[in-house]
């Protein structure tokens, strides 16, 4: 089942991944995090650390620090190693829902531990806005907020549960969105607790 919301191009697939696929996916994400440990990126200018721990798989990884701002980099900022490849079971989710003939180049891994959240923002550090952003939720339930194309537009909150998949395509590709809070302890999927969100993106134009 998919559910549309007010902004054109946003698709929501509740329960897209059954429990077994959620477990398999979590294992492959944990393997990526062993190779490419999560870190706390810092905000441009202020240098304040984000509450969400991040890492990446794919050719490009999303990163931010005080000096360089938001950007994609081809190596882990602390190990200096290339990012691990995007696991096949993650690529197959893109193939199923993105409706875009070319593979994603970045899988951003956001790990929300107790108290972590993400302010309203647009994903606009990519060169290619024709490709959608595909979002996969694992672990604790999150209160996701989706707005419009201007920061001041009305927003709506929706709960994203483990196994849910969303697609931000069409007009919604540049919609403001964020995570108000995570319902700590609502799932036992992630070792050590919390929520993991994967976002798949194209970075360059094919
Ligand atoms: C993001 O906007 O990068 C993450 C959204 C989410 O955690 O669901
Ligand atoms: Fe985002």
PDB file of N, CA and C in Angstrom, residues 110-173:
ATOM      1  N   UNK A 110      21.817   7.550   9.049  1.00  0.00           N
ATOM      2  CA  UNK A 110      21.582   8.438  10.196  1.00  0.00           C
ATOM      3  C   UNK A 110      21.221   7.575  11.402  1.00  0.00           C
ATOM      4  N   UNK A 111      21.997   7.678  12.437  1.00  0.00           N
ATOM      5  CA  UNK A 111      21.710   6.887  13.649  1.00  0.00           C
ATOM      6  C   UNK A 111      21.256   7.836  14.753  1.00  0.00           C
ATOM      7  N   UNK A 112      19.979   7.685  15.135  1.00  0.00           N
ATOM      8  CA  UNK A 112      19.378   8.508  16.187  1.00  0.00           C
ATOM      9  C   UNK A 112      19.406   7.723  17.476  1.00  0.00           C
ATOM     10  N   UNK A 113      20.202   8.167  18.416  1.00  0.00           N
ATOM     11  CA  UNK A 113      20.125   7.578  19.756  1.00  0.00           C
ATOM     12  C   UNK A 113      19.181   8.455  20.579  1.00  0.00           C
ATOM     13  N   UNK A 114      18.941   8.084  21.849  1.00  0.00           N
ATOM     14  CA  UNK A 114      17.974   8.802  22.676  1.00  0.00           C
ATOM     15  C   UNK A 114      18.213  10.308  22.587  1.00  0.00           C
ATOM     16  N   UNK A 115      17.168  11.044  22.310  1.00  0.00           N
ATOM     17  CA  UNK A 115      17.238  12.508  22.296  1.00  0.00           C
ATOM     18  C   UNK A 115      17.661  13.113  20.972  1.00  0.00           C
ATOM     19  N   UNK A 116      18.123  12.302  20.019  1.00  0.00           N
ATOM     20  CA  UNK A 116      18.572  12.885  18.746  1.00  0.00           C
ATOM     21  C   UNK A 116      17.376  13.310  17.900  1.00  0.00           C
ATOM     22  N   UNK A 117      17.553  14.374  17.138  1.00  0.00           N
ATOM     23  CA  UNK A 117      16.505  14.833  16.227  1.00  0.00           C
ATOM     24  C   UNK A 117      17.173  15.562  15.073  1.00  0.00           C
ATOM     25  N   UNK A 118      16.357  15.971  14.114  1.00  0.00           N
ATOM     26  CA  UNK A 118      16.918  16.668  12.947  1.00  0.00           C
ATOM     27  C   UNK A 118      15.997  17.808  12.565  1.00  0.00           C
ATOM     28  N   UNK A 119      16.541  19.016  12.542  1.00  0.00           N
ATOM     29  CA  UNK A 119      15.749  20.201  12.233  1.00  0.00           C
ATOM     30  C   UNK A 119      15.242  20.191  10.797  1.00  0.00           C
ATOM     31  N   UNK A 120      14.237  21.023  10.549  1.00  0.00           N
ATOM     32  CA  UNK A 120      13.631  21.124   9.223  1.00  0.00           C
ATOM     33  C   UNK A 120      14.690  21.603   8.217  1.00  0.00           C
ATOM     34  N   UNK A 121      14.814  20.878   7.121  1.00  0.00           N
ATOM     35  CA  UNK A 121      15.829  21.215   6.113  1.00  0.00           C
ATOM     36  C   UNK A 121      15.383  20.686   4.756  1.00  0.00           C
ATOM     37  N   UNK A 122      16.071  21.126   3.712  1.00  0.00           N
ATOM     38  CA  UNK A 122      15.902  20.542   2.384  1.00  0.00           C
ATOM     39  C   UNK A 122      17.153  19.728   2.071  1.00  0.00           C
ATOM     40  N   UNK A 123      16.993  18.674   1.261  1.00  0.00           N
ATOM     41  CA  UNK A 123      18.156  17.945   0.747  1.00  0.00           C
ATOM     42  C   UNK A 123      18.512  18.600  -0.580  1.00  0.00           C
ATOM     43  N   UNK A 124      19.537  19.439  -0.576  1.00  0.00           N
ATOM     44  CA  UNK A 124      19.827  20.158  -1.826  1.00  0.00           C
ATOM     45  C   UNK A 124      21.312  20.292  -2.100  1.00  0.00           C
ATOM     46  N   UNK A 125      22.080  19.337  -1.622  1.00  0.00           N
ATOM     47  CA  UNK A 125      23.516  19.365  -1.874  1.00  0.00           C
ATOM     48  C   UNK A 125      23.888  18.481  -3.070  1.00  0.00           C
ATOM     49  N   UNK A 126      22.868  17.961  -3.758  1.00  0.00           N
ATOM     50  CA  UNK A 126      23.107  17.083  -4.907  1.00  0.00           C
ATOM     51  C   UNK A 126      23.023  17.907  -6.194  1.00  0.00           C
ATOM     52  N   UNK A 127      23.642  17.357  -7.263  1.00  0.00           N
ATOM     53  CA  UNK A 127      23.525  18.032  -8.564  1.00  0.00           C
ATOM     54  C   UNK A 127      22.257  17.600  -9.279  1.00  0.00           C
ATOM     55  N   UNK A 128      21.720  16.469  -8.879  1.00  0.00           N
ATOM     56  CA  UNK A 128      20.611  15.864  -9.601  1.00  0.00           C
ATOM     57  C   UNK A 128      19.350  15.861  -8.734  1.00  0.00           C
ATOM     58  N   UNK A 129      18.410  16.763  -9.042  1.00  0.00           N
ATOM     59  CA  UNK A 129      17.138  16.765  -8.310  1.00  0.00           C
ATOM     60  C   UNK A 129      16.063  15.979  -9.061  1.00  0.00           C
ATOM     61  N   UNK A 130      16.408  15.442 -10.241  1.00  0.00           N
ATOM     62  CA  UNK A 130      15.432  14.609 -10.958  1.00  0.00           C
ATOM     63  C   UNK A 130      15.282  13.259 -10.267  1.00  0.00           C
ATOM     64  N   UNK A 131      16.374  12.788  -9.700  1.00  0.00           N
ATOM     65  CA  UNK A 131      16.308  11.523  -8.960  1.00  0.00           C
ATOM     66  C   UNK A 131      15.636  11.788  -7.619  1.00  0.00           C
ATOM     67  N   UNK A 132      14.808  10.863  -7.153  1.00  0.00           N
ATOM     68  CA  UNK A 132      14.188  11.039  -5.838  1.00  0.00           C
ATOM     69  C   UNK A 132      15.181  10.761  -4.719  1.00  0.00           C
ATOM     70  N   UNK A 133      14.784  11.085  -3.501  1.00  0.00           N
ATOM     71  CA  UNK A 133      15.473  10.589  -2.308  1.00  0.00           C
ATOM     72  C   UNK A 133      14.590   9.469  -1.750  1.00  0.00           C
ATOM     73  N   UNK A 134      15.179   8.322  -1.501  1.00  0.00           N
ATOM     74  CA  UNK A 134      14.446   7.189  -0.936  1.00  0.00           C
ATOM     75  C   UNK A 134      14.888   7.011   0.512  1.00  0.00           C
ATOM     76  N   UNK A 135      13.925   6.977   1.414  1.00  0.00           N
ATOM     77  CA  UNK A 135      14.208   6.918   2.853  1.00  0.00           C
ATOM     78  C   UNK A 135      13.676   5.622   3.450  1.00  0.00           C
ATOM     79  N   UNK A 136      14.516   4.952   4.222  1.00  0.00           N
ATOM     80  CA  UNK A 136      14.186   3.652   4.826  1.00  0.00           C
ATOM     81  C   UNK A 136      14.343   3.793   6.341  1.00  0.00           C
ATOM     82  N   UNK A 137      13.316   3.420   7.088  1.00  0.00           N
ATOM     83  CA  UNK A 137      13.361   3.553   8.542  1.00  0.00           C
ATOM     84  C   UNK A 137      13.525   2.192   9.213  1.00  0.00           C
ATOM     85  N   UNK A 138      14.424   2.125  10.181  1.00  0.00           N
ATOM     86  CA  UNK A 138      14.689   0.901  10.948  1.00  0.00           C
ATOM     87  C   UNK A 138      14.775   1.250  12.431  1.00  0.00           C
ATOM     88  N   UNK A 139      14.202   0.398  13.265  1.00  0.00           N
ATOM     89  CA  UNK A 139      14.338   0.604  14.709  1.00  0.00           C
ATOM     90  C   UNK A 139      13.219   1.468  15.269  1.00  0.00           C
ATOM     91  N   UNK A 140      13.563   2.305  16.236  1.00  0.00           N
ATOM     92  CA  UNK A 140      12.545   3.091  16.930  1.00  0.00           C
ATOM     93  C   UNK A 140      11.728   3.973  15.968  1.00  0.00           C
ATOM     94  N   UNK A 141      10.474   4.150  16.326  1.00  0.00           N
ATOM     95  CA  UNK A 141       9.558   5.002  15.564  1.00  0.00           C
ATOM     96  C   UNK A 141       9.988   6.467  15.677  1.00  0.00           C
ATOM     97  N   UNK A 142       9.850   7.195  14.572  1.00  0.00           N
ATOM     98  CA  UNK A 142      10.195   8.617  14.574  1.00  0.00           C
ATOM     99  C   UNK A 142       8.985   9.451  14.214  1.00  0.00           C
ATOM    100  N   UNK A 143       8.943  10.668  14.734  1.00  0.00           N
ATOM    101  CA  UNK A 143       7.951  11.646  14.288  1.00  0.00           C
ATOM    102  C   UNK A 143       8.622  12.486  13.204  1.00  0.00           C
ATOM    103  N   UNK A 144       8.201  12.223  11.976  1.00  0.00           N
ATOM    104  CA  UNK A 144       8.756  12.864  10.779  1.00  0.00           C
ATOM    105  C   UNK A 144       7.874  14.058  10.450  1.00  0.00           C
ATOM    106  N   UNK A 145       8.483  15.166  10.078  1.00  0.00           N
ATOM    107  CA  UNK A 145       7.710  16.364   9.723  1.00  0.00           C
ATOM    108  C   UNK A 145       7.995  16.701   8.264  1.00  0.00           C
ATOM    109  N   UNK A 146       6.923  16.858   7.516  1.00  0.00           N
ATOM    110  CA  UNK A 146       7.043  17.152   6.086  1.00  0.00           C
ATOM    111  C   UNK A 146       6.319  18.448   5.783  1.00  0.00           C
ATOM    112  N   UNK A 147       7.040  19.369   5.155  1.00  0.00           N
ATOM    113  CA  UNK A 147       6.458  20.660   4.813  1.00  0.00           C
ATOM    114  C   UNK A 147       6.392  20.838   3.311  1.00  0.00           C
ATOM    115  N   UNK A 148       6.531  22.086   2.890  1.00  0.00           N
ATOM    116  CA  UNK A 148       6.468  22.406   1.473  1.00  0.00           C
ATOM    117  C   UNK A 148       7.807  22.920   0.984  1.00  0.00           C
ATOM    118  N   UNK A 149       7.743  23.745  -0.043  1.00  0.00           N
ATOM    119  CA  UNK A 149       8.983  24.199  -0.675  1.00  0.00           C
ATOM    120  C   UNK A 149       9.570  25.433   0.003  1.00  0.00           C
ATOM    121  N   UNK A 150       8.792  26.059   0.869  1.00  0.00           N
ATOM    122  CA  UNK A 150       9.300  27.195   1.638  1.00  0.00           C
ATOM    123  C   UNK A 150       9.272  26.831   3.110  1.00  0.00           C
ATOM    124  N   UNK A 151      10.268  27.305   3.815  1.00  0.00           N
ATOM    125  CA  UNK A 151      10.397  26.957   5.231  1.00  0.00           C
ATOM    126  C   UNK A 151       9.129  27.283   6.017  1.00  0.00           C
ATOM    127  N   UNK A 152       8.423  28.352   5.595  1.00  0.00           N
ATOM    128  CA  UNK A 152       7.242  28.793   6.351  1.00  0.00           C
ATOM    129  C   UNK A 152       5.961  28.049   5.971  1.00  0.00           C
ATOM    130  N   UNK A 153       6.015  27.202   4.943  1.00  0.00           N
ATOM    131  CA  UNK A 153       4.805  26.479   4.519  1.00  0.00           C
ATOM    132  C   UNK A 153       4.283  25.594   5.641  1.00  0.00           C
ATOM    133  N   UNK A 154       2.975  25.311   5.618  1.00  0.00           N
ATOM    134  CA  UNK A 154       2.435  24.399   6.635  1.00  0.00           C
ATOM    135  C   UNK A 154       3.122  23.035   6.564  1.00  0.00           C
ATOM    136  N   UNK A 155       3.216  22.396   7.710  1.00  0.00           N
ATOM    137  CA  UNK A 155       3.862  21.079   7.770  1.00  0.00           C
ATOM    138  C   UNK A 155       2.867  20.077   8.350  1.00  0.00           C
ATOM    139  N   UNK A 156       3.149  18.818   8.147  1.00  0.00           N
ATOM    140  CA  UNK A 156       2.365  17.789   8.820  1.00  0.00           C
ATOM    141  C   UNK A 156       3.323  16.765   9.416  1.00  0.00           C
ATOM    142  N   UNK A 157       2.906  16.197  10.523  1.00  0.00           N
ATOM    143  CA  UNK A 157       3.745  15.203  11.193  1.00  0.00           C
ATOM    144  C   UNK A 157       3.203  13.823  10.883  1.00  0.00           C
ATOM    145  N   UNK A 158       4.077  12.881  10.692  1.00  0.00           N
ATOM    146  CA  UNK A 158       3.658  11.496  10.529  1.00  0.00           C
ATOM    147  C   UNK A 158       4.671  10.582  11.212  1.00  0.00           C
ATOM    148  N   UNK A 159       4.179   9.461  11.723  1.00  0.00           N
ATOM    149  CA  UNK A 159       5.084   8.537  12.409  1.00  0.00           C
ATOM    150  C   UNK A 159       5.679   7.577  11.408  1.00  0.00           C
ATOM    151  N   UNK A 160       6.985   7.465  11.419  1.00  0.00           N
ATOM    152  CA  UNK A 160       7.672   6.484  10.584  1.00  0.00           C
ATOM    153  C   UNK A 160       8.129   5.341  11.473  1.00  0.00           C
ATOM    154  N   UNK A 161       7.675   4.146  11.126  1.00  0.00           N
ATOM    155  CA  UNK A 161       8.011   2.959  11.920  1.00  0.00           C
ATOM    156  C   UNK A 161       9.048   2.124  11.201  1.00  0.00           C
ATOM    157  N   UNK A 162       9.618   1.200  11.952  1.00  0.00           N
ATOM    158  CA  UNK A 162      10.609   0.300  11.378  1.00  0.00           C
ATOM    159  C   UNK A 162      10.006  -0.449  10.186  1.00  0.00           C
ATOM    160  N   UNK A 163      10.707  -0.418   9.070  1.00  0.00           N
ATOM    161  CA  UNK A 163      10.241  -1.088   7.864  1.00  0.00           C
ATOM    162  C   UNK A 163       9.506  -0.188   6.892  1.00  0.00           C
ATOM    163  N   UNK A 164       9.217   1.044   7.313  1.00  0.00           N
ATOM    164  CA  UNK A 164       8.543   1.993   6.413  1.00  0.00           C
ATOM    165  C   UNK A 164       9.543   2.574   5.414  1.00  0.00           C
ATOM    166  N   UNK A 165       9.063   2.830   4.210  1.00  0.00           N
ATOM    167  CA  UNK A 165       9.873   3.451   3.161  1.00  0.00           C
ATOM    168  C   UNK A 165       9.114   4.670   2.635  1.00  0.00           C
ATOM    169  N   UNK A 166       9.835   5.754   2.404  1.00  0.00           N
ATOM    170  CA  UNK A 166       9.243   6.958   1.801  1.00  0.00           C
ATOM    171  C   UNK A 166      10.055   7.341   0.579  1.00  0.00           C
ATOM    172  N   UNK A 167       9.386   7.941  -0.378  1.00  0.00           N
ATOM    173  CA  UNK A 167      10.065   8.456  -1.562  1.00  0.00           C
ATOM    174  C   UNK A 167       9.759   9.945  -1.672  1.00  0.00           C
ATOM    175  N   UNK A 168      10.819  10.741  -1.716  1.00  0.00           N
ATOM    176  CA  UNK A 168      10.647  12.174  -1.976  1.00  0.00           C
ATOM    177  C   UNK A 168      11.034  12.415  -3.426  1.00  0.00           C
ATOM    178  N   UNK A 169      10.011  12.394  -4.279  1.00  0.00           N
ATOM    179  CA  UNK A 169      10.227  12.618  -5.705  1.00  0.00           C
ATOM    180  C   UNK A 169       9.381  13.795  -6.159  1.00  0.00           C
ATOM    181  N   UNK A 170       9.463  14.102  -7.428  1.00  0.00           N
ATOM    182  CA  UNK A 170       8.660  15.198  -7.980  1.00  0.00           C
ATOM    183  C   UNK A 170       8.888  16.477  -7.203  1.00  0.00           C
ATOM    184  N   UNK A 171       7.799  17.218  -6.934  1.00  0.00           N
ATOM    185  CA  UNK A 171       7.924  18.475  -6.187  1.00  0.00           C
ATOM    186  C   UNK A 171       8.461  18.221  -4.785  1.00  0.00           C
ATOM    187  N   UNK A 172       8.115  17.075  -4.216  1.00  0.00           N
ATOM    188  CA  UNK A 172       8.522  16.827  -2.823  1.00  0.00           C
ATOM    189  C   UNK A 172      10.025  16.593  -2.682  1.00  0.00           C
ATOM    190  N   UNK A 173      10.718  16.435  -3.815  1.00  0.00           N
ATOM    191  CA  UNK A 173      12.180  16.245  -3.753  1.00  0.00           C
ATOM    192  C   UNK A 173      12.857  17.357  -2.963  1.00  0.00           C
TER     193      UNK A 173
END
